[in-house]
Amino acid sequence: GGDNLMYCIAIEEISKKCATSSVIVAAHTSLCMGPIMAFGTEEQKQQAVDHYMETGWPIASLSISEPGAGSDNGSMTCVAKKQADGTYRLSGQKTWVTMGEKLPYTIVVAKDEDPSRENRNMSLWYIPMDTPGVSTASLHKIGQQCIPFCEVYFDDVVVTEEQRMGKPGEGFMMLMKNFEVERSFIVAEQVGLAQAALEDA
């Protein structure tokens, strides 16, 4: 029943005592639970909540960045193409996927039909990590060892319309809407860390 301001205050206070805990709370809730609750089907929402209540962990990672498209999301080339039988073939590579190897699902941002830069139509897909054609490779970092990152590869992964989140072609706008909130949570983390450093000094 809380709002985003309450959430930011909670993250700020947690960050003052344990940055690891704040990263886990902020990253996972905002990166995957937020989009599922905002754009997922009723079945996806219920599955995500049930999983969270049973395990204490979110159900999915969020696959956005690509080797050639970090903050420049328009340069994404991951694409989903519709087939004659009504299914879609998803192909491409994502990188810096938070907890991608640890969680059972991932939410993938992919262009519709055409991977060219001019195409701004993207969709969100809710994909089990054990789907044939999905593979991962670990990434090694200097810091934040509490949160593993990985690359995720999609090699002609078959997805269905039931796995789409939200409306076709609106994935980019949904992604930006999620980032508005997620970026605020990151700022709250840094404010809490700064306060802890000041108090320690």
PDB file of C-alpha atoms in Angstrom:
ATOM      1  CA  GLY A   1       0.000   0.000   0.000  1.00  0.00           C
ATOM      2  CA  GLY A   2       3.001   2.317   0.025  1.00  0.00           C
ATOM      3  CA  ASP A   3       4.035   4.806  -2.660  1.00  0.00           C
ATOM      4  CA  ASN A   4       7.358   5.485  -4.374  1.00  0.00           C
ATOM      5  CA  LEU A   5       8.350   8.204  -1.873  1.00  0.00           C
ATOM      6  CA  MET A   6       7.934   5.753   1.006  1.00  0.00           C
ATOM      7  CA  TYR A   7      10.005   3.232  -0.927  1.00  0.00           C
ATOM      8  CA  CYS A   8      12.799   5.779  -1.554  1.00  0.00           C
ATOM      9  CA  ILE A   9      12.928   6.664   2.148  1.00  0.00           C
ATOM     10  CA  ALA A  10      13.161   2.976   3.062  1.00  0.00           C
ATOM     11  CA  ILE A  11      15.995   2.405   0.570  1.00  0.00           C
ATOM     12  CA  GLU A  12      17.846   5.479   1.839  1.00  0.00           C
ATOM     13  CA  GLU A  13      17.678   4.237   5.433  1.00  0.00           C
ATOM     14  CA  ILE A  14      18.700   0.669   4.521  1.00  0.00           C
ATOM     15  CA  SER A  15      21.629   2.028   2.479  1.00  0.00           C
ATOM     16  CA  LYS A  16      22.965   3.890   5.527  1.00  0.00           C
ATOM     17  CA  LYS A  17      23.464   0.546   7.299  1.00  0.00           C
ATOM     18  CA  CYS A  18      23.983  -1.987   4.503  1.00  0.00           C
ATOM     19  CA  ALA A  19      24.539  -1.053   0.871  1.00  0.00           C
ATOM     20  CA  THR A  20      24.316  -4.698  -0.161  1.00  0.00           C
ATOM     21  CA  SER A  21      20.784  -5.032   1.182  1.00  0.00           C
ATOM     22  CA  SER A  22      19.665  -1.808  -0.457  1.00  0.00           C
ATOM     23  CA  VAL A  23      20.976  -2.924  -3.844  1.00  0.00           C
ATOM     24  CA  ILE A  24      19.086  -6.199  -3.585  1.00  0.00           C
ATOM     25  CA  VAL A  25      15.875  -4.485  -2.510  1.00  0.00           C
ATOM     26  CA  ALA A  26      16.037  -1.644  -5.023  1.00  0.00           C
ATOM     27  CA  ALA A  27      17.392  -3.501  -8.032  1.00  0.00           C
ATOM     28  CA  HIS A  28      15.056  -6.433  -7.936  1.00  0.00           C
ATOM     29  CA  THR A  29      11.848  -4.765  -6.939  1.00  0.00           C
ATOM     30  CA  SER A  30      12.208  -1.940  -9.431  1.00  0.00           C
ATOM     31  CA  LEU A  31      13.826  -3.882 -12.278  1.00  0.00           C
ATOM     32  CA  CYS A  32      11.334  -6.717 -12.534  1.00  0.00           C
ATOM     33  CA  MET A  33       8.478  -6.629 -10.029  1.00  0.00           C
ATOM     34  CA  GLY A  34       7.559  -3.089 -11.073  1.00  0.00           C
ATOM     35  CA  PRO A  35       7.148  -3.902 -14.791  1.00  0.00           C
ATOM     36  CA  ILE A  36       5.311  -7.144 -14.058  1.00  0.00           C
ATOM     37  CA  MET A  37       2.812  -5.387 -11.798  1.00  0.00           C
ATOM     38  CA  ALA A  38       2.382  -2.499 -14.247  1.00  0.00           C
ATOM     39  CA  PHE A  39       2.309  -4.321 -17.575  1.00  0.00           C
ATOM     40  CA  GLY A  40       2.024  -8.062 -16.959  1.00  0.00           C
ATOM     41  CA  THR A  41      -1.026 -10.255 -17.445  1.00  0.00           C
ATOM     42  CA  GLU A  42      -3.037 -11.303 -14.412  1.00  0.00           C
ATOM     43  CA  GLU A  43      -1.409 -14.732 -14.594  1.00  0.00           C
ATOM     44  CA  GLN A  44       2.101 -13.220 -14.713  1.00  0.00           C
ATOM     45  CA  LYS A  45       1.324 -10.957 -11.761  1.00  0.00           C
ATOM     46  CA  GLN A  46      -0.006 -13.797  -9.640  1.00  0.00           C
ATOM     47  CA  GLN A  47       2.932 -16.026 -10.519  1.00  0.00           C
ATOM     48  CA  ALA A  48       5.399 -13.255  -9.581  1.00  0.00           C
ATOM     49  CA  VAL A  49       3.703 -12.559  -6.242  1.00  0.00           C
ATOM     50  CA  ASP A  50       3.447 -16.261  -5.361  1.00  0.00           C
ATOM     51  CA  HIS A  51       7.127 -16.774  -6.159  1.00  0.00           C
ATOM     52  CA  TYR A  52       8.130 -13.750  -4.099  1.00  0.00           C
ATOM     53  CA  MET A  53       6.087 -14.896  -1.097  1.00  0.00           C
ATOM     54  CA  GLU A  54       7.515 -18.425  -1.298  1.00  0.00           C
ATOM     55  CA  THR A  55      11.178 -17.563  -1.867  1.00  0.00           C
ATOM     56  CA  GLY A  56      11.737 -13.927  -0.875  1.00  0.00           C
ATOM     57  CA  TRP A  57      13.177 -13.298  -4.345  1.00  0.00           C
ATOM     58  CA  PRO A  58      11.704 -11.724  -7.471  1.00  0.00           C
ATOM     59  CA  ILE A  59      10.848 -14.111 -10.275  1.00  0.00           C
ATOM     60  CA  ALA A  60      12.628 -12.380 -13.149  1.00  0.00           C
ATOM     61  CA  SER A  61      15.636 -10.389 -14.277  1.00  0.00           C
ATOM     62  CA  LEU A  62      15.410  -7.572 -16.816  1.00  0.00           C
ATOM     63  CA  SER A  63      17.325  -7.943 -20.101  1.00  0.00           C
ATOM     64  CA  ILE A  64      17.824  -4.499 -21.626  1.00  0.00           C
ATOM     65  CA  SER A  65      21.407  -3.450 -22.433  1.00  0.00           C
ATOM     66  CA  GLU A  66      23.310  -4.888 -25.369  1.00  0.00           C
ATOM     67  CA  PRO A  67      27.021  -4.820 -26.241  1.00  0.00           C
ATOM     68  CA  GLY A  68      26.327  -2.056 -28.783  1.00  0.00           C
ATOM     69  CA  ALA A  69      23.427  -0.427 -26.986  1.00  0.00           C
ATOM     70  CA  GLY A  70      23.821   0.640 -23.382  1.00  0.00           C
ATOM     71  CA  SER A  71      22.015   3.863 -22.577  1.00  0.00           C
ATOM     72  CA  ASP A  72      21.277   4.274 -26.295  1.00  0.00           C
ATOM     73  CA  ASN A  73      18.310   1.932 -26.356  1.00  0.00           C
ATOM     74  CA  GLY A  74      17.471   2.877 -29.945  1.00  0.00           C
ATOM     75  CA  SER A  75      20.555   0.958 -31.085  1.00  0.00           C
ATOM     76  CA  MET A  76      19.204  -2.371 -29.814  1.00  0.00           C
ATOM     77  CA  THR A  77      19.250  -5.172 -32.360  1.00  0.00           C
ATOM     78  CA  CYS A  78      17.537  -7.930 -30.360  1.00  0.00           C
ATOM     79  CA  VAL A  79      14.443  -8.668 -32.423  1.00  0.00           C
ATOM     80  CA  ALA A  80      11.278 -10.777 -32.331  1.00  0.00           C
ATOM     81  CA  LYS A  81       9.883 -11.811 -35.728  1.00  0.00           C
ATOM     82  CA  LYS A  82       6.443 -13.300 -36.218  1.00  0.00           C
ATOM     83  CA  GLN A  83       6.261 -16.715 -37.883  1.00  0.00           C
ATOM     84  CA  ALA A  84       3.611 -18.265 -40.103  1.00  0.00           C
ATOM     85  CA  ASP A  85       2.285 -20.371 -37.213  1.00  0.00           C
ATOM     86  CA  GLY A  86       1.645 -17.291 -35.051  1.00  0.00           C
ATOM     87  CA  THR A  87       4.667 -17.745 -32.783  1.00  0.00           C
ATOM     88  CA  TYR A  88       7.655 -15.387 -32.675  1.00  0.00           C
ATOM     89  CA  ARG A  89      11.390 -16.044 -33.042  1.00  0.00           C
ATOM     90  CA  LEU A  90      13.508 -13.992 -30.658  1.00  0.00           C
ATOM     91  CA  SER A  91      17.183 -13.480 -31.506  1.00  0.00           C
ATOM     92  CA  GLY A  92      19.909 -11.310 -30.006  1.00  0.00           C
ATOM     93  CA  GLN A  93      22.205 -10.741 -27.053  1.00  0.00           C
ATOM     94  CA  LYS A  94      21.785  -8.838 -23.785  1.00  0.00           C
ATOM     95  CA  THR A  95      24.501  -7.855 -21.333  1.00  0.00           C
ATOM     96  CA  TRP A  96      24.799  -6.623 -17.734  1.00  0.00           C
ATOM     97  CA  VAL A  97      21.677  -8.603 -16.831  1.00  0.00           C
ATOM     98  CA  THR A  98      21.293  -8.377 -13.063  1.00  0.00           C
ATOM     99  CA  MET A  99      20.764 -11.828 -11.509  1.00  0.00           C
ATOM    100  CA  GLY A 100      20.115 -13.258 -14.984  1.00  0.00           C
ATOM    101  CA  GLU A 101      21.636 -16.634 -14.124  1.00  0.00           C
ATOM    102  CA  LYS A 102      19.909 -16.889 -10.742  1.00  0.00           C
ATOM    103  CA  LEU A 103      16.252 -16.145 -11.450  1.00  0.00           C
ATOM    104  CA  PRO A 104      13.826 -18.418 -13.342  1.00  0.00           C
ATOM    105  CA  TYR A 105      12.499 -15.810 -15.804  1.00  0.00           C
ATOM    106  CA  THR A 106      13.741 -12.740 -17.645  1.00  0.00           C
ATOM    107  CA  ILE A 107      11.882  -9.789 -19.145  1.00  0.00           C
ATOM    108  CA  VAL A 108      13.349  -9.072 -22.569  1.00  0.00           C
ATOM    109  CA  VAL A 109      13.095  -5.819 -24.487  1.00  0.00           C
ATOM    110  CA  ALA A 110      13.169  -6.585 -28.226  1.00  0.00           C
ATOM    111  CA  LYS A 111      12.362  -4.736 -31.409  1.00  0.00           C
ATOM    112  CA  ASP A 112       9.336  -5.824 -33.394  1.00  0.00           C
ATOM    113  CA  GLU A 113      10.213  -7.442 -36.739  1.00  0.00           C
ATOM    114  CA  ASP A 114      13.013  -5.058 -37.777  1.00  0.00           C
ATOM    115  CA  PRO A 115      16.303  -4.611 -35.847  1.00  0.00           C
ATOM    116  CA  SER A 116      17.255  -1.362 -37.624  1.00  0.00           C
ATOM    117  CA  ARG A 117      17.923   1.794 -35.617  1.00  0.00           C
ATOM    118  CA  GLU A 118      14.996   3.566 -37.279  1.00  0.00           C
ATOM    119  CA  ASN A 119      12.523   1.090 -35.823  1.00  0.00           C
ATOM    120  CA  ARG A 120      11.240   2.381 -32.483  1.00  0.00           C
ATOM    121  CA  ASN A 121       8.618  -0.334 -32.056  1.00  0.00           C
ATOM    122  CA  MET A 122       9.643  -2.642 -29.230  1.00  0.00           C
ATOM    123  CA  SER A 123       7.862  -5.158 -27.040  1.00  0.00           C
ATOM    124  CA  LEU A 124       8.463  -6.751 -23.652  1.00  0.00           C
ATOM    125  CA  TRP A 125       8.592 -10.562 -23.483  1.00  0.00           C
ATOM    126  CA  TYR A 126       8.349 -12.708 -20.355  1.00  0.00           C
ATOM    127  CA  ILE A 127      10.609 -15.699 -20.949  1.00  0.00           C
ATOM    128  CA  PRO A 128      11.553 -18.728 -18.802  1.00  0.00           C
ATOM    129  CA  MET A 129      15.325 -19.063 -18.608  1.00  0.00           C
ATOM    130  CA  ASP A 130      15.109 -22.784 -19.380  1.00  0.00           C
ATOM    131  CA  THR A 131      13.508 -22.127 -22.779  1.00  0.00           C
ATOM    132  CA  PRO A 132      15.433 -23.828 -25.620  1.00  0.00           C
ATOM    133  CA  GLY A 133      17.795 -21.320 -27.258  1.00  0.00           C
ATOM    134  CA  VAL A 134      18.402 -19.275 -24.086  1.00  0.00           C
ATOM    135  CA  SER A 135      21.949 -19.383 -22.687  1.00  0.00           C
ATOM    136  CA  THR A 136      24.097 -17.257 -20.377  1.00  0.00           C
ATOM    137  CA  ALA A 137      27.704 -16.295 -19.638  1.00  0.00           C
ATOM    138  CA  SER A 138      28.857 -14.827 -16.318  1.00  0.00           C
ATOM    139  CA  LEU A 139      30.376 -11.346 -16.130  1.00  0.00           C
ATOM    140  CA  HIS A 140      33.055 -10.487 -13.573  1.00  0.00           C
ATOM    141  CA  LYS A 141      33.025  -7.170 -11.739  1.00  0.00           C
ATOM    142  CA  ILE A 142      35.317  -5.332  -9.348  1.00  0.00           C
ATOM    143  CA  GLY A 143      32.560  -4.301  -6.932  1.00  0.00           C
ATOM    144  CA  GLN A 144      29.006  -5.182  -5.907  1.00  0.00           C
ATOM    145  CA  GLN A 145      29.827  -8.853  -5.639  1.00  0.00           C
ATOM    146  CA  CYS A 146      26.502  -9.429  -3.906  1.00  0.00           C
ATOM    147  CA  ILE A 147      24.713  -8.985  -7.231  1.00  0.00           C
ATOM    148  CA  PRO A 148      25.974 -11.153 -10.108  1.00  0.00           C
ATOM    149  CA  PHE A 149      25.626  -9.936 -13.696  1.00  0.00           C
ATOM    150  CA  CYS A 150      25.641 -11.999 -16.864  1.00  0.00           C
ATOM    151  CA  GLU A 151      25.151 -11.953 -20.594  1.00  0.00           C
ATOM    152  CA  VAL A 152      22.059 -13.650 -22.002  1.00  0.00           C
ATOM    153  CA  TYR A 153      21.903 -15.052 -25.528  1.00  0.00           C
ATOM    154  CA  PHE A 154      18.702 -15.711 -27.472  1.00  0.00           C
ATOM    155  CA  ASP A 155      19.174 -18.058 -30.410  1.00  0.00           C
ATOM    156  CA  ASP A 156      15.867 -18.320 -32.312  1.00  0.00           C
ATOM    157  CA  VAL A 157      13.914 -18.592 -29.067  1.00  0.00           C
ATOM    158  CA  VAL A 158      10.257 -19.403 -29.723  1.00  0.00           C
ATOM    159  CA  VAL A 159       7.837 -17.140 -27.811  1.00  0.00           C
ATOM    160  CA  THR A 160       4.071 -16.822 -27.980  1.00  0.00           C
ATOM    161  CA  GLU A 161       1.650 -13.928 -27.783  1.00  0.00           C
ATOM    162  CA  GLU A 162       0.776 -14.997 -24.218  1.00  0.00           C
ATOM    163  CA  GLN A 163       4.343 -14.138 -23.179  1.00  0.00           C
ATOM    164  CA  ARG A 164       4.095 -10.537 -24.342  1.00  0.00           C
ATOM    165  CA  MET A 165       3.833  -7.913 -21.615  1.00  0.00           C
ATOM    166  CA  GLY A 166       1.688  -4.900 -22.413  1.00  0.00           C
ATOM    167  CA  LYS A 167       0.788  -3.764 -25.908  1.00  0.00           C
ATOM    168  CA  PRO A 168       2.832  -4.535 -29.056  1.00  0.00           C
ATOM    169  CA  GLY A 169       5.256  -1.781 -30.027  1.00  0.00           C
ATOM    170  CA  GLU A 170       5.039   0.058 -26.696  1.00  0.00           C
ATOM    171  CA  GLY A 171       7.916  -1.689 -24.948  1.00  0.00           C
ATOM    172  CA  PHE A 172      10.249   1.299 -25.186  1.00  0.00           C
ATOM    173  CA  MET A 173       7.749   3.642 -23.534  1.00  0.00           C
ATOM    174  CA  MET A 174       7.012   1.072 -20.840  1.00  0.00           C
ATOM    175  CA  LEU A 175      10.739   0.724 -20.269  1.00  0.00           C
ATOM    176  CA  MET A 176      11.155   4.482 -19.857  1.00  0.00           C
ATOM    177  CA  LYS A 177       8.223   4.600 -17.442  1.00  0.00           C
ATOM    178  CA  ASN A 178       9.916   1.953 -15.327  1.00  0.00           C
ATOM    179  CA  PHE A 179      13.250   3.812 -15.449  1.00  0.00           C
ATOM    180  CA  GLU A 180      11.646   6.991 -14.067  1.00  0.00           C
ATOM    181  CA  VAL A 181      11.011   5.142 -10.811  1.00  0.00           C
ATOM    182  CA  GLU A 182      14.095   2.910 -10.848  1.00  0.00           C
ATOM    183  CA  ARG A 183      16.486   5.855 -11.237  1.00  0.00           C
ATOM    184  CA  SER A 184      14.901   7.523  -8.216  1.00  0.00           C
ATOM    185  CA  PHE A 185      15.617   4.415  -6.163  1.00  0.00           C
ATOM    186  CA  ILE A 186      19.281   4.490  -7.234  1.00  0.00           C
ATOM    187  CA  VAL A 187      19.543   8.119  -6.121  1.00  0.00           C
ATOM    188  CA  ALA A 188      18.026   7.158  -2.748  1.00  0.00           C
ATOM    189  CA  GLU A 189      20.747   4.516  -2.354  1.00  0.00           C
ATOM    190  CA  GLN A 190      23.493   7.045  -3.011  1.00  0.00           C
ATOM    191  CA  VAL A 191      22.013   9.575  -0.592  1.00  0.00           C
ATOM    192  CA  GLY A 192      21.972   6.916   2.126  1.00  0.00           C
ATOM    193  CA  LEU A 193      25.577   5.912   1.374  1.00  0.00           C
ATOM    194  CA  ALA A 194      26.672   9.551   1.423  1.00  0.00           C
ATOM    195  CA  GLN A 195      25.009  10.095   4.792  1.00  0.00           C
ATOM    196  CA  ALA A 196      26.748   7.013   6.211  1.00  0.00           C
ATOM    197  CA  ALA A 197      30.123   8.219   4.909  1.00  0.00           C
ATOM    198  CA  LEU A 198      29.576  11.688   6.384  1.00  0.00           C
ATOM    199  CA  GLU A 199      28.556  10.319   9.756  1.00  0.00           C
ATOM    200  CA  ASP A 200      31.543   7.953   9.783  1.00  0.00           C
ATOM    201  CA  ALA A 201      33.915  10.812   8.946  1.00  0.00           C
TER     202      ALA A 201
END
